[in-house]
Amino acid sequence: MKTVYSPKHNLRNPKTELAGGQLVTPFESPKRADYILSAIKSEQLGPVIAPAQWPRSLVESIHDIGYLRFLDTAWQQWTEAGNEGEAIPNIWQSRSMPSQRIPNHIDGQLGYYSLAGETSISKGTTEAAWASAFVALSAAELIHRGENSAFALCRPPGHHASKNQFGGYCFLNNAAIAAQKMLHDGAQKIAILDVDFHHGNGTQDIFYQRNDVFYCSIHGDPMEAFPYFLGFSDEIGTGLGVDHNLNLPLQRGATFHIWHQALNHALRKILQFTPDVLVISLGVDTFENDPISFFKLKSKDFTQMGKTIASMNLPTLFIMEGGYAVEEIGTNTVNVLKGFKNEAA
Ligand code: 6XA
Ligand code: ZN
């Protein structure tokens, strides 16, 4: 299995994350990709290749032009306003302020274009986000050209990013961008299975009214876990998209036995959809020692996860999302990929 990787992820190196009432060193750090890359090499998963450049229009097919313009200018606007630290939103349009206007001031724009407050924009963030999207697009191209599987080592991650909002460490929705490219290239139907601990609110929202993309997620119950306001089991899609969205929230302490039952349920539904390609939003923050999550998967369980996914016999594009127990993130990620590779026909 080929891996697509760009060292430009290092340009995303914020110093601050708002957590527990403090500014802490962000969980989503460059080290994460380093651990994964080194496990890919030591476990000899396959070649590691650089991404190509892709037309901006492929990203514009998912994200609003105004949002992309905001990302292009946010850091400059922030520093020109005289700020010393990193750009963290601190005001949002709330239920009691239903304005449709987009503010001119950077503080207002940060609120308008974000859905959460932990993620700061730092110098280089936008460049890294684009490189991450190019990693996903290049891995999608491998599938288009006939590879049975590919791994996009994306960083920053993407599944929380909606068409016009960043948050949850995400800026551009890499999985959505890759799926849209494959549809553009001739695929009729794509299934996205999101196995990250967190619900992929951005991906769900982007495809919620569509029947060419089936989004399915297994995640911590949003009553108890980020992103709190989306990811419930009664969200099934609207319009053409009815029955093309499946949420399987699980409770605190879920073991692999319980998680795997949800996986089998998800895979049965995906088989009924008969997709041309399976996209896996691959977060390994379901790990028992993950610092920000509450499932109980062990390292060996990730191998079984990959094997079970391989039993679908579908071209499969893995896109990296979350996972923060940094020392184990490499092993756990590569366990999924090797489990898949060793089982795939
Ligand atoms: C912020 C939690 C952000 C979750 C990021 C993540 N308190 N998403 O791993 O998959
Ligand atoms: Zn996550």
Coordinates of C-alpha atoms and ligand atoms in Angstrom, one line a residue:
M1 CA 0.0 0.0 0.0
K2 CA 1.3 3.4 -1.0
T3 CA 1.4 6.3 1.5
V4 CA 1.2 9.9 0.4
Y5 CA 3.0 12.3 2.7
S6 CA 4.2 15.9 2.7
P7 CA 6.7 17.4 5.1
K8 CA 4.7 20.6 4.7
H9 CA 2.5 19.4 7.6
N10 CA 5.3 20.8 9.8
L11 CA 4.1 24.3 8.8
R12 CA 1.1 23.6 11.1
N13 CA 2.9 24.0 14.4
P14 CA 0.7 26.0 16.8
K15 CA 1.9 26.8 20.3
T16 CA -1.5 27.2 21.9
E17 CA -4.7 25.2 22.3
L18 CA -7.5 26.4 24.6
A19 CA -8.1 23.4 26.9
G20 CA -9.2 23.2 30.5
G21 CA -9.1 26.9 30.9
Q22 CA -5.5 27.2 29.9
L23 CA -3.4 27.6 26.8
V24 CA -1.7 24.3 26.4
T25 CA 0.7 22.8 23.8
P26 CA -1.7 21.4 21.2
F27 CA -2.5 17.7 21.2
E28 CA -2.5 17.9 17.4
S29 CA 1.2 18.3 16.9
P30 CA 3.8 17.6 14.1
K31 CA 5.2 14.7 16.1
R32 CA 2.0 12.8 15.3
A33 CA 2.9 12.5 11.6
D34 CA 6.5 11.7 12.4
Y35 CA 5.5 8.7 14.5
I36 CA 3.2 7.5 11.8
L37 CA 5.7 7.9 9.1
S38 CA 8.4 6.1 11.0
A39 CA 6.1 3.2 11.8
I40 CA 5.2 3.0 8.0
K41 CA 8.9 2.7 7.2
S42 CA 9.9 0.3 10.0
E43 CA 6.9 -1.9 9.3
Q44 CA 7.6 -1.7 5.5
L45 CA 4.0 -0.9 4.6
G46 CA 5.0 0.2 1.1
P47 CA 6.4 3.2 -0.8
V48 CA 6.0 6.7 0.5
I49 CA 5.4 9.3 -2.2
A50 CA 5.0 13.1 -2.4
P51 CA 1.7 14.7 -3.3
A52 CA 1.2 16.5 -6.6
Q53 CA -0.3 20.0 -6.9
W54 CA -4.0 20.1 -7.7
P55 CA -6.3 22.8 -9.1
R56 CA -7.9 25.1 -6.5
S57 CA -11.2 24.2 -8.0
L58 CA -11.1 20.7 -6.5
V59 CA -11.1 22.3 -3.0
E60 CA -13.6 24.9 -4.0
S61 CA -16.0 22.0 -4.9
I62 CA -16.3 21.5 -1.1
H63 CA -15.4 24.8 0.6
D64 CA -17.0 28.2 0.1
I65 CA -14.8 30.8 -1.7
G66 CA -15.3 33.3 1.1
Y67 CA -14.0 30.7 3.7
L68 CA -11.0 29.9 1.6
R69 CA -10.3 33.6 1.3
F70 CA -10.5 33.9 5.1
L71 CA -8.0 31.1 5.5
D72 CA -5.7 32.8 3.0
T73 CA -5.7 36.1 4.9
A74 CA -6.5 35.2 8.5
W75 CA -2.9 35.2 9.9
Q76 CA -2.0 38.4 8.2
Q77 CA -5.2 40.1 9.3
W78 CA -4.6 38.9 12.9
T79 CA -1.0 40.1 13.1
E80 CA -1.8 43.4 11.4
A81 CA -4.4 44.0 14.0
G82 CA -1.5 44.0 16.5
N83 CA -2.1 40.7 18.2
E84 CA 0.8 38.9 19.8
G85 CA -0.5 35.4 20.4
E86 CA -2.1 33.0 18.0
A87 CA -5.6 33.6 16.4
I88 CA -8.2 32.0 18.7
P89 CA -11.9 32.8 18.1
N90 CA -13.8 34.2 21.1
I91 CA -17.2 35.4 19.8
W92 CA -19.8 33.4 17.9
Q93 CA -23.1 34.2 16.3
S94 CA -25.4 32.7 18.9
R95 CA -29.1 31.8 18.9
S96 CA -29.9 35.3 20.2
M97 CA -27.9 37.1 17.4
P98 CA -29.3 35.8 14.1
S99 CA -27.4 38.3 11.8
Q100 CA -26.6 37.2 8.3
R101 CA -23.6 39.6 7.9
I102 CA -20.0 38.6 7.7
P103 CA -18.0 40.9 10.0
N104 CA -15.1 43.0 8.6
H105 CA -13.0 42.7 11.8
I106 CA -10.7 39.7 12.1
D107 CA -12.2 38.9 15.6
G108 CA -15.7 38.7 14.0
Q109 CA -14.5 36.7 11.0
L110 CA -12.8 34.2 13.3
G111 CA -16.1 33.6 15.0
Y112 CA -18.0 33.5 11.8
Y113 CA -15.7 31.0 10.2
S114 CA -15.2 28.7 13.2
L115 CA -17.3 26.1 15.0
A116 CA -15.1 25.6 18.1
G117 CA -12.6 27.6 20.1
E118 CA -9.7 25.2 20.9
T119 CA -8.1 25.5 17.5
S120 CA -5.8 28.4 17.0
I121 CA -4.6 29.7 13.6
S122 CA -0.9 30.1 13.6
K123 CA 1.6 31.2 10.9
G124 CA 1.8 28.5 8.2
T125 CA -1.5 26.9 9.1
T126 CA -3.2 27.5 5.8
E127 CA -0.3 26.3 3.8
A128 CA -0.2 23.1 5.8
A129 CA -3.9 22.6 5.4
W130 CA -3.6 22.9 1.6
A131 CA -0.7 20.5 1.5
S132 CA -2.9 18.1 3.6
A133 CA -5.7 18.4 1.0
F134 CA -3.2 17.7 -1.8
V135 CA -2.1 14.6 0.1
A136 CA -5.7 13.4 0.1
L137 CA -6.2 14.3 -3.6
S138 CA -3.0 12.5 -4.6
A139 CA -4.1 9.4 -2.7
A140 CA -7.5 9.6 -4.4
E141 CA -5.7 9.7 -7.7
L142 CA -3.9 6.4 -6.9
I143 CA -7.3 4.8 -6.3
H144 CA -8.6 6.4 -9.6
R145 CA -5.6 4.8 -11.4
G146 CA -6.5 1.4 -10.2
E147 CA -4.7 0.8 -6.9
N148 CA -6.8 -1.2 -4.5
S149 CA -5.8 0.9 -1.5
A150 CA -3.8 4.0 -0.5
F151 CA -3.0 5.9 2.7
A152 CA -3.2 9.7 2.8
L153 CA -1.1 10.7 5.8
C154 CA -3.0 14.0 6.2
R155 CA -2.1 16.5 8.8
P156 CA -3.9 18.7 9.8
P157 CA -6.9 16.5 9.9
G158 CA -10.2 17.4 8.2
H159 CA -13.4 15.7 9.3
H160 CA -14.7 18.5 11.5
A161 CA -14.2 21.2 8.8
S162 CA -17.5 22.1 7.2
K163 CA -17.9 24.0 4.0
N164 CA -17.2 27.3 5.7
Q165 CA -16.0 26.6 9.3
F166 CA -12.8 25.3 10.9
G167 CA -12.5 23.7 14.4
G168 CA -11.5 20.5 16.2
Y169 CA -8.0 20.9 14.7
C170 CA -9.5 20.8 11.1
F171 CA -9.4 23.4 8.3
L172 CA -10.1 21.7 5.0
N173 CA -12.1 18.5 4.8
N174 CA -9.6 16.1 3.2
A175 CA -12.0 13.1 3.1
A176 CA -14.7 15.2 1.4
I177 CA -12.3 16.7 -1.0
A178 CA -11.0 13.3 -2.0
A179 CA -14.4 11.8 -2.3
Q180 CA -15.6 14.7 -4.5
K181 CA -12.5 14.2 -6.8
M182 CA -13.3 10.5 -7.2
L183 CA -16.9 11.3 -8.2
H184 CA -15.5 13.9 -10.6
D185 CA -13.3 11.2 -12.1
G186 CA -16.2 8.9 -12.7
A187 CA -17.1 7.1 -9.5
Q188 CA -20.8 6.9 -9.1
K189 CA -21.1 6.3 -5.3
I190 CA -18.7 6.7 -2.4
A191 CA -19.1 5.5 1.1
I192 CA -17.2 7.3 3.9
L193 CA -16.7 5.3 7.1
D194 CA -15.4 7.5 9.9
V195 CA -13.8 5.4 12.6
D196 CA -12.2 8.4 14.5
F197 CA -13.4 8.6 18.1
H198 CA -15.1 11.9 17.3
H199 CA -18.1 12.4 15.0
G200 CA -17.1 14.0 11.7
N201 CA -19.6 16.8 11.8
G202 CA -18.1 18.5 8.8
T203 CA -18.2 15.5 6.5
Q204 CA -21.8 14.7 7.6
D205 CA -22.9 18.3 6.9
I206 CA -21.2 18.5 3.5
F207 CA -23.0 15.4 2.2
Y208 CA -26.2 15.5 4.3
Q209 CA -28.5 16.2 1.3
R210 CA -26.8 13.9 -1.2
N211 CA -27.3 10.4 -2.2
D212 CA -24.0 9.8 -4.0
V213 CA -22.1 9.8 -0.8
F214 CA -23.0 7.6 2.2
Y215 CA -21.5 8.9 5.4
C216 CA -21.3 6.6 8.4
S217 CA -19.6 7.2 11.7
I218 CA -18.9 5.3 14.9
H219 CA -18.0 7.7 17.7
G220 CA -18.3 8.8 21.3
D221 CA -21.9 9.8 22.2
P222 CA -22.1 13.6 21.4
M223 CA -24.0 14.1 24.6
E224 CA -20.7 13.4 26.3
A225 CA -18.1 14.1 23.6
F226 CA -16.9 16.7 21.1
P227 CA -18.5 18.0 18.8
Y228 CA -21.5 17.8 21.1
F229 CA -24.0 19.4 18.6
L230 CA -24.0 16.8 15.8
G231 CA -23.6 13.0 15.5
F232 CA -26.9 11.7 17.0
S233 CA -28.5 8.5 15.7
D234 CA -31.6 10.3 14.5
E235 CA -29.6 12.2 11.9
I236 CA -30.3 10.2 8.8
G237 CA -30.0 12.8 6.0
T238 CA -32.5 15.1 4.3
G239 CA -34.0 15.3 0.8
L240 CA -32.2 13.1 -1.6
G241 CA -29.9 12.2 1.3
V242 CA -32.4 10.5 3.5
D243 CA -31.0 7.2 4.7
H244 CA -27.5 8.1 3.4
N245 CA -26.2 9.1 6.8
L246 CA -25.7 6.7 9.7
N247 CA -24.5 7.6 13.1
L248 CA -23.5 5.0 15.6
P249 CA -22.7 6.8 18.9
L250 CA -21.2 4.6 21.7
Q251 CA -20.9 5.1 25.4
R252 CA -17.9 5.8 27.6
G253 CA -15.7 2.8 28.0
A254 CA -16.7 1.0 24.8
T255 CA -14.5 -2.0 24.3
F256 CA -13.4 -3.4 21.0
H257 CA -16.1 -6.1 21.2
I258 CA -18.8 -3.4 21.3
W259 CA -17.0 -1.2 18.8
H260 CA -16.6 -4.1 16.4
Q261 CA -20.3 -4.9 16.5
A262 CA -21.0 -1.3 15.4
L263 CA -18.4 -1.7 12.7
N264 CA -20.1 -4.8 11.3
H265 CA -23.5 -3.0 11.4
A266 CA -21.9 -0.1 9.5
L267 CA -20.3 -2.3 6.9
R268 CA -23.6 -4.2 6.2
K269 CA -25.2 -0.8 5.5
I270 CA -22.3 0.2 3.3
L271 CA -22.6 -3.0 1.3
Q272 CA -26.3 -2.4 0.7
F273 CA -25.3 1.0 -0.7
T274 CA -22.9 -0.7 -3.2
P275 CA -20.2 2.0 -3.4
D276 CA -17.5 2.1 -5.9
V277 CA -14.9 3.3 -3.3
L278 CA -14.7 3.1 0.4
V279 CA -13.1 6.1 2.2
I280 CA -12.0 5.5 5.8
S281 CA -11.6 8.6 7.9
L282 CA -8.9 6.9 10.0
G283 CA -8.6 8.3 13.5
V284 CA -6.9 6.1 16.1
D285 CA -8.1 8.2 19.1
T286 CA -10.3 5.2 20.0
F287 CA -7.2 3.8 21.7
E288 CA -7.5 3.1 25.4
N289 CA -4.7 5.5 26.3
D290 CA -5.8 8.4 24.1
P291 CA -5.6 11.5 26.2
I292 CA -8.8 13.2 25.0
S293 CA -11.2 10.2 24.3
F294 CA -13.0 7.5 26.2
F295 CA -13.0 4.2 24.3
K296 CA -10.9 1.2 25.2
L297 CA -9.4 -0.2 22.0
K298 CA -6.0 -1.9 22.3
S299 CA -3.2 -1.9 19.8
K300 CA -4.0 -5.4 18.5
D301 CA -7.6 -4.4 17.9
F302 CA -6.5 -2.0 15.2
T303 CA -5.1 -4.9 13.2
Q304 CA -8.5 -6.6 13.4
M305 CA -10.2 -3.4 12.4
G306 CA -8.1 -3.3 9.2
K307 CA -8.9 -7.0 8.5
T308 CA -12.6 -6.5 8.9
I309 CA -12.6 -3.5 6.6
A310 CA -10.7 -5.5 4.0
S311 CA -13.5 -8.1 4.0
M312 CA -15.6 -5.5 2.1
N313 CA -13.4 -6.1 -1.0
L314 CA -13.7 -2.5 -2.1
P315 CA -11.0 -0.1 -3.3
T316 CA -10.2 1.7 0.0
L317 CA -8.7 5.1 0.6
F318 CA -7.5 5.7 4.1
I319 CA -7.4 9.3 5.2
M320 CA -5.7 10.2 8.5
E321 CA -7.8 12.1 11.1
G322 CA -7.1 12.1 14.9
G323 CA -5.2 10.1 17.4
Y324 CA -3.1 11.6 20.2
A325 CA -1.4 9.0 22.4
V326 CA 1.6 10.0 20.3
E327 CA 4.0 7.2 21.1
E328 CA 1.4 4.6 20.1
I329 CA -0.2 6.5 17.2
G330 CA 2.3 5.1 14.7
T331 CA 1.8 1.4 15.7
N332 CA -2.0 1.7 15.9
T333 CA -2.3 3.4 12.5
V334 CA 0.0 1.0 10.8
N335 CA -1.8 -1.9 12.5
V336 CA -5.0 -0.9 10.7
L337 CA -3.2 -0.6 7.3
K338 CA -1.3 -3.8 7.7
G339 CA -4.4 -5.7 8.9
F340 CA -6.1 -4.5 5.7
K341 CA -3.2 -5.2 3.4
N342 CA -2.5 -8.7 4.7
E343 CA -6.2 -9.6 4.4
A344 CA -7.0 -7.8 1.1
A345 CA -7.5 -10.1 -1.9
Ligands
6XA1 C1 -11.2 19.6 21.3 C2 -11.4 18.2 20.8 C3 -11.1 18.2 19.3 C4 -11.3 16.8 18.8 C5 -10.3 16.6 17.7 C6 -10.4 15.2 17.1 N1 -11.5 19.7 22.7 N2 -11.2 15.0 16.1 O1 -9.6 14.3 17.3 O2 -11.3 13.9 15.5
ZN2 ZN -10.9 12.5 16.8

